[in-house]
Tab-separated table of C-alpha atoms and ligand atoms in Angstrom:
chain	number	residue	atom	x	y	z
A	118	MET	CA	127.634	89.478	114.236
A	119	ILE	CA	130.414	87.047	115.001
A	120	LEU	CA	132.412	88.281	111.961
A	121	GLU	CA	131.904	91.841	113.071
A	122	ASN	CA	133.150	90.899	116.531
A	123	ILE	CA	136.218	89.280	115.034
A	124	SER	CA	136.977	92.428	113.063
A	125	LEU	CA	136.430	94.648	116.104
A	126	SER	CA	138.572	92.459	118.446
A	127	LEU	CA	141.334	92.418	115.862
A	128	GLN	CA	141.230	96.202	115.534
A	129	LYS	CA	141.605	96.484	119.385
A	130	GLY	CA	144.440	93.937	119.205
A	131	LYS	CA	142.711	91.414	121.444
A	132	ALA	CA	144.540	88.347	120.229
A	133	LYS	CA	142.903	85.962	122.832
A	134	ASP	CA	139.423	87.102	121.920
A	135	VAL	CA	140.100	86.804	118.126
A	136	ARG	CA	141.305	83.283	118.693
A	137	THR	CA	138.248	82.333	120.634
A	138	LEU	CA	135.883	84.066	118.185
A	139	VAL	CA	137.501	82.416	115.150
A	140	GLN	CA	137.050	79.061	116.711
A	141	ASP	CA	133.475	79.885	117.647
A	142	ALA	CA	132.816	80.871	114.026
A	143	LEU	CA	134.254	77.617	112.773
A	144	ASP	CA	132.197	75.699	115.277
A	145	ALA	CA	129.048	77.629	114.012
A	146	GLY	CA	129.732	76.360	110.538
A	147	LEU	CA	131.060	79.529	108.901
A	148	SER	CA	133.515	78.904	106.084
A	149	PRO	CA	137.196	79.640	106.684
A	150	ARG	CA	137.149	81.905	103.657
A	151	GLU	CA	134.250	83.952	105.042
A	152	ILE	CA	135.951	84.248	108.388
A	153	LEU	CA	139.203	85.330	106.682
A	154	ASN	CA	137.716	87.822	104.301
A	155	SER	CA	134.806	89.317	106.271
A	156	GLY	CA	136.338	89.007	109.795
A	157	LEU	CA	140.147	89.091	109.878
A	158	ILE	CA	141.054	90.864	106.626
A	159	GLN	CA	138.147	93.301	107.006
A	160	GLY	CA	139.487	94.261	110.477
A	161	MET	CA	143.033	94.655	109.167
A	162	ASN	CA	141.713	96.907	106.320
A	163	VAL	CA	140.052	99.254	108.862
A	164	ILE	CA	143.300	99.445	110.791
A	165	GLY	CA	145.214	100.023	107.585
A	166	GLY	CA	142.898	102.972	106.679
A	167	LYS	CA	143.339	104.435	110.136
A	168	PHE	CA	147.098	104.020	109.960
A	169	LYS	CA	147.194	105.850	106.628
A	170	ASN	CA	145.146	108.721	108.119
A	171	ASN	CA	147.375	108.931	111.263
A	172	GLU	CA	144.409	107.887	113.456
A	173	VAL	CA	146.386	104.948	114.792
A	174	PHE	CA	150.162	104.380	114.990
A	175	VAL	CA	152.706	101.535	114.714
A	176	PRO	CA	152.056	100.085	118.256
A	177	GLU	CA	148.351	99.736	117.610
A	178	VAL	CA	148.991	98.225	114.144
A	179	LEU	CA	151.507	95.825	115.623
A	180	VAL	CA	149.006	94.478	118.224
A	181	ALA	CA	146.319	94.190	115.475
A	182	ALA	CA	148.833	92.271	113.393
A	183	ARG	CA	149.513	89.862	116.288
A	184	ALA	CA	145.747	89.326	116.678
A	185	MET	CA	145.484	88.654	113.019
A	186	ASN	CA	148.284	86.072	113.103
A	187	ALA	CA	146.509	84.458	116.214
A	188	GLY	CA	143.318	84.174	114.231
A	189	LEU	CA	145.192	82.724	111.233
A	190	GLU	CA	146.705	80.024	113.440
A	191	ILE	CA	143.226	78.793	114.323
A	192	LEU	CA	142.366	78.701	110.601
A	193	ARG	CA	145.582	76.939	109.656
A	194	PRO	CA	144.432	73.364	110.181
A	195	VAL	CA	141.292	73.860	108.019
A	196	LEU	CA	143.100	75.831	105.257
A	197	THR	CA	145.916	73.386	104.961
A	198	GLN	CA	145.969	69.748	104.027
A	199	SER	CA	147.865	66.948	105.768
A	200	GLY	CA	148.537	63.450	104.625
A	201	VAL	CA	148.177	64.381	100.953
A	202	LYS	CA	151.090	63.745	98.602
A	203	PRO	CA	152.792	67.112	97.917
A	204	ILE	CA	152.620	68.365	94.304
A	205	GLY	CA	155.744	70.464	94.619
A	206	LYS	CA	158.043	72.414	96.937
A	207	ALA	CA	158.041	76.160	97.525
A	208	ILE	CA	160.278	78.584	99.398
A	209	ILE	CA	158.521	81.647	100.655
A	210	CYS	CA	159.693	84.807	102.332
A	211	THR	CA	159.273	88.573	102.773
A	212	VAL	CA	162.204	90.424	101.074
A	213	LYS	CA	164.979	92.290	102.695
A	214	GLY	CA	164.013	95.468	104.525
A	215	ASP	CA	160.428	94.419	104.939
A	216	LEU	CA	158.947	93.111	108.112
A	217	HIS	CA	155.325	92.603	106.980
A	218	ASP	CA	154.449	88.924	107.287
A	219	ILE	CA	150.706	88.543	107.432
A	220	GLY	CA	150.110	88.392	103.641
A	221	LYS	CA	153.130	86.066	103.309
A	222	ASN	CA	151.734	83.820	106.015
A	223	LEU	CA	148.359	83.737	104.306
A	224	VAL	CA	149.983	82.826	100.922
A	225	LYS	CA	151.841	80.071	102.637
A	226	MET	CA	148.727	78.656	104.201
A	227	MET	CA	146.886	78.694	100.879
A	228	LEU	CA	149.772	76.963	99.135
A	229	GLU	CA	149.844	74.315	101.915
A	230	GLY	CA	146.061	73.936	101.296
A	231	GLN	CA	146.920	72.904	97.751
A	232	ALA	CA	149.430	70.271	98.980
A	233	ILE	CA	152.481	72.363	98.208
A	234	ASP	CA	155.353	71.826	100.683
A	235	CYS	CA	156.462	75.270	101.974
A	236	LEU	CA	159.706	76.341	103.513
A	237	ASP	CA	159.237	79.715	105.193
A	238	LEU	CA	162.413	81.748	105.472
A	239	GLY	CA	160.626	84.508	107.397
A	240	VAL	CA	160.856	88.285	106.938
A	241	ASP	CA	163.732	90.679	105.935
A	242	VAL	CA	165.410	87.939	103.850
A	243	ASP	CA	168.430	88.739	101.611
A	244	SER	CA	169.570	87.175	98.356
A	245	ASP	CA	172.414	85.183	99.964
A	246	THR	CA	169.943	83.447	102.239
A	247	ILE	CA	167.586	82.697	99.427
A	248	ILE	CA	170.332	81.433	97.114
A	249	ALA	CA	171.697	79.202	99.878
A	250	ALA	CA	168.210	77.816	100.425
A	251	ILE	CA	167.617	77.225	96.728
A	252	LYS	CA	170.921	75.189	96.558
A	253	GLU	CA	170.074	73.152	99.682
A	254	HIS	CA	166.325	72.531	99.107
A	255	GLU	CA	165.928	72.679	95.350
A	256	PRO	CA	162.380	74.147	95.389
A	257	ASP	CA	160.166	74.235	92.273
A	258	LEU	CA	158.828	77.708	93.201
A	259	LEU	CA	160.168	80.773	95.042
A	260	CYS	CA	157.564	83.136	96.431
A	261	LEU	CA	158.671	86.692	97.263
A	262	SER	CA	156.393	89.063	99.169
A	263	ALA	CA	156.879	92.826	99.516
A	264	LEU	CA	154.559	95.340	101.164
A	265	LEU	CA	156.509	98.586	100.780
A	266	THR	CA	157.194	100.608	97.627
A	267	THR	CA	160.733	100.872	98.990
A	268	THR	CA	161.164	97.096	99.204
A	269	MET	CA	159.594	96.032	95.933
A	270	ILE	CA	162.906	96.764	94.395
A	271	ALA	CA	164.475	93.952	96.529
A	272	GLN	CA	162.386	91.533	94.478
A	273	LYS	CA	164.142	92.765	91.323
A	274	GLU	CA	167.580	92.563	92.982
A	275	ILE	CA	166.920	89.003	94.327
A	276	ILE	CA	165.880	87.822	90.819
A	277	ALA	CA	169.073	89.418	89.312
A	278	ASP	CA	171.208	87.774	92.043
A	279	ILE	CA	169.594	84.354	91.381
A	280	GLU	CA	170.420	84.790	87.720
A	281	ARG	CA	174.050	85.783	88.531
A	282	ALA	CA	174.220	82.613	90.660
A	283	ARG	CA	173.152	80.627	87.557
A	284	LEU	CA	170.045	79.266	89.393
A	285	ARG	CA	167.389	81.133	87.432
A	286	ASP	CA	166.378	78.136	85.283
A	287	LYS	CA	166.188	75.894	88.328
A	288	VAL	CA	163.229	77.698	89.968
A	289	LYS	CA	160.066	79.495	88.997
A	290	ILE	CA	159.574	82.794	90.790
A	291	MET	CA	156.276	84.361	91.861
A	292	VAL	CA	156.076	87.890	93.319
A	293	GLY	CA	153.271	89.617	95.175
A	294	GLY	CA	152.327	92.106	97.903
A	295	ALA	CA	150.087	95.239	97.917
A	296	PRO	CA	152.264	97.591	95.859
A	297	VAL	CA	153.383	94.902	93.308
A	298	THR	CA	151.730	94.813	89.929
A	299	GLU	CA	151.655	92.425	87.041
A	300	ALA	CA	153.531	94.935	84.945
A	301	PHE	CA	156.257	95.212	87.621
A	302	ALA	CA	156.500	91.413	87.838
A	303	ARG	CA	157.033	91.219	84.084
A	304	GLU	CA	159.527	94.063	84.153
A	305	ILE	CA	161.722	92.449	86.823
A	306	GLY	CA	161.741	89.018	85.115
A	307	ALA	CA	159.489	87.114	87.534
A	308	ASP	CA	157.519	84.134	86.145
A	309	ALA	CA	154.308	84.905	87.970
A	310	TYR	CA	152.303	87.485	89.860
A	311	SER	CA	149.250	87.110	92.050
A	312	PRO	CA	147.209	89.870	93.697
A	313	ASP	CA	146.077	87.759	96.596
A	314	ALA	CA	146.741	84.545	98.469
A	315	ALA	CA	143.887	82.474	96.841
A	316	SER	CA	145.053	83.298	93.296
A	317	ALA	CA	148.680	82.731	94.375
A	318	ALA	CA	147.697	79.167	95.292
A	319	GLU	CA	145.763	78.678	92.023
A	320	THR	CA	148.691	79.953	89.957
A	321	ALA	CA	151.241	77.850	91.905
A	322	VAL	CA	149.165	74.714	91.204
A	323	LYS	CA	149.135	75.508	87.527
A	324	ILE	CA	152.872	76.038	87.354
A	325	LEU	CA	153.698	72.956	89.460
A	326	THR	CA	151.442	70.626	87.482
A	327	GLY	CA	152.978	71.940	84.229
A	328	GLN	CA	149.722	73.571	82.928
A	329	VAL	CA	151.493	76.907	82.521
A	330	GLU	CA	155.074	78.258	82.654
A	331	GLY	CA	153.907	81.394	84.459
A	332	ASN	CA	151.341	84.144	84.092
A	333	VAL	CA	153.211	87.385	83.345
B	442	LIG	CO1	153.061	98.751	107.555
B	442	LIG	N1	152.762	99.761	105.990
B	442	LIG	N2	154.679	99.736	107.905
B	442	LIG	N3	153.114	97.733	109.190
B	442	LIG	N4	151.333	98.134	107.198
B	442	LIG	C1	151.615	99.330	105.104
B	442	LIG	C2	152.046	98.265	104.083
B	442	LIG	C3	151.119	100.709	104.541
B	442	LIG	C4	150.448	100.534	103.140
B	442	LIG	C5	150.299	101.475	105.514
B	442	LIG	C6	149.868	102.824	104.978
B	442	LIG	O1	150.568	103.807	104.979
B	442	LIG	N5	148.650	102.865	104.498
B	442	LIG	C7	152.543	101.483	104.388
B	442	LIG	C8	153.306	101.231	103.034
B	442	LIG	C9	153.270	102.411	102.125
B	442	LIG	C10	154.047	102.131	100.894
B	442	LIG	O2	155.209	101.740	100.846
B	442	LIG	N6	153.294	102.240	99.852
B	442	LIG	C11	153.239	100.902	105.577
B	442	LIG	C12	154.385	101.517	106.200
B	442	LIG	C13	154.742	102.905	105.650
B	442	LIG	C14	155.046	100.957	107.307
B	442	LIG	C15	156.228	101.478	108.009
B	442	LIG	C16	157.307	102.199	107.189
B	442	LIG	C17	155.732	102.438	109.112
B	442	LIG	C18	156.729	103.153	109.951
B	442	LIG	O3	157.492	102.526	110.671
B	442	LIG	N7	156.580	104.453	109.823
B	442	LIG	C19	156.826	100.249	108.721
B	442	LIG	C20	157.852	99.483	107.875
B	442	LIG	C21	158.457	98.347	108.612
B	442	LIG	C22	159.219	97.433	107.680
B	442	LIG	O4	158.694	96.540	107.117
B	442	LIG	N8	160.550	97.662	107.530
B	442	LIG	C23	155.568	99.452	108.898
B	442	LIG	C24	155.378	98.590	109.920
B	442	LIG	C25	154.202	97.809	110.087
B	442	LIG	C26	153.973	96.944	111.343
B	442	LIG	C27	155.205	96.279	111.842
B	442	LIG	C28	153.460	97.878	112.382
B	442	LIG	C29	152.771	96.011	110.827
B	442	LIG	C30	153.284	94.710	110.249
B	442	LIG	C31	153.192	93.558	111.259
B	442	LIG	C32	153.336	92.175	110.500
B	442	LIG	O5	153.140	92.046	109.371
B	442	LIG	N9	153.563	91.251	111.406
B	442	LIG	C33	152.226	96.807	109.642
B	442	LIG	C34	150.958	96.566	109.079
B	442	LIG	C35	150.118	95.531	109.716
B	442	LIG	C36	150.492	97.289	107.904
B	442	LIG	C37	149.108	97.331	107.245
B	442	LIG	C38	148.225	98.092	108.163
B	442	LIG	C39	148.483	95.998	107.026
B	442	LIG	C40	149.307	94.957	106.230
B	442	LIG	C41	148.594	93.614	106.248
B	442	LIG	O6	149.043	92.723	106.971
B	442	LIG	N10	147.482	93.492	105.484
B	442	LIG	C42	149.450	97.968	105.836
B	442	LIG	C43	148.261	98.807	105.359
B	442	LIG	C44	147.347	97.965	104.461
B	442	LIG	O7	147.690	96.980	103.770
B	442	LIG	N11	146.044	98.333	104.442
B	442	LIG	C45	150.746	98.604	106.087
B	442	LIG	C46	146.718	92.288	105.497
B	442	LIG	C47	147.323	91.201	104.541
B	442	LIG	C48	146.419	90.000	104.484
B	442	LIG	O8	147.394	91.813	103.259
B	442	LIG	O9	149.900	91.908	103.267
B	442	LIG	O10	148.620	92.991	101.391
B	442	LIG	P1	148.691	91.906	102.386
B	442	LIG	O11	148.804	90.496	101.549
B	442	LIG	C49	147.852	90.207	100.579
B	442	LIG	C50	148.266	90.615	99.221
B	442	LIG	O12	149.154	91.704	99.133
B	442	LIG	C51	148.857	89.287	98.687
B	442	LIG	O13	148.132	88.277	99.365
B	442	LIG	C52	147.748	88.752	100.611
B	442	LIG	C53	146.435	88.122	101.030
B	442	LIG	O14	145.459	88.116	100.001
B	442	LIG	N12	150.244	88.984	98.849
B	442	LIG	C54	150.825	88.218	97.959
B	442	LIG	C55	151.121	89.320	99.762
B	442	LIG	N13	152.281	88.737	99.484
B	442	LIG	C56	152.149	87.981	98.398
B	442	LIG	C57	153.049	87.189	97.732
B	442	LIG	C58	152.610	86.582	96.545
B	442	LIG	C59	151.341	86.731	96.106
B	442	LIG	C60	150.359	87.468	96.793
B	442	LIG	O15	153.361	85.745	95.794
B	442	LIG	C61	154.724	85.428	96.198
């Protein structure tokens, strides 16, 4: 019932209610993953379906997204670890032209949950900004998120620009986002692809601990 209420409140864009309900769910002993998958993501999937069918429009989706992010903020402390020695450093962003940040935020939280230090460059991030950040912060892993078929191509351009800047051998690159596939990741020269935030964290750990070079 509480998970259904989280989903419904998210669909109505009631950020305050989502925040309270997520906290109630945690207090009631529900697992963060259950709250995430059967409450927050379930609600966002309903909105996504309605958006596709023109039953709701950008403003409704935007308030639902804000409510989702509000819920994620409550889950953050339980999904992330503090006081644990980091196993590596990652830079994460949503690529140029793309404003979707919920999936990216989730991947970031899951990486932090595996004791990976994350620098979040935000959304709509271009190659120059990424290259400057790689030079300044020397991350082990770069995570590029894209949610639109029109912005997937920016992942390819960013990887090519990193190569041109002679930094490609300095950093592993993982790509993801709803339209991105393993085949696309391989085609554009990424090291890794993950379909969701949990497997992104698993793959990142394997790469950062030297178990694998990548997975594509
Ligand atoms: Co937009 N949007 N949107 N939208 N939106 C989609 C993506 C869309 C599929 C909706 C639809 O038509 N069914 C469609 C894209 C179609 C396409 O290209 N194939 C779409 C469109 C068309 C648009 C606009 C163009 C609409 C318009 O203006 N006419 C516009 C574009 C704006 C822009 O970016 N330039 C737009 C705008 C928006 C809002 C601003 C209103 C809002 C975003 C708010 C925000 O993010 N703060 C929004 C939203 C919320 C959505 C939907 C409904 C939900 C996305 C989401 O957050 N899902 C989405 C429909 C849908 O997905 N059902 C849609 C929940 C999230 C947890 O999942 O982001 O997929 P997701 O992340 C997953 C995985 O993909 C993966 O892990 C995450 C968790 O497991 N993952 C990675 C993500 N990044 C990863 C990186 C990794 C690894 C895994 O490694 C680095």
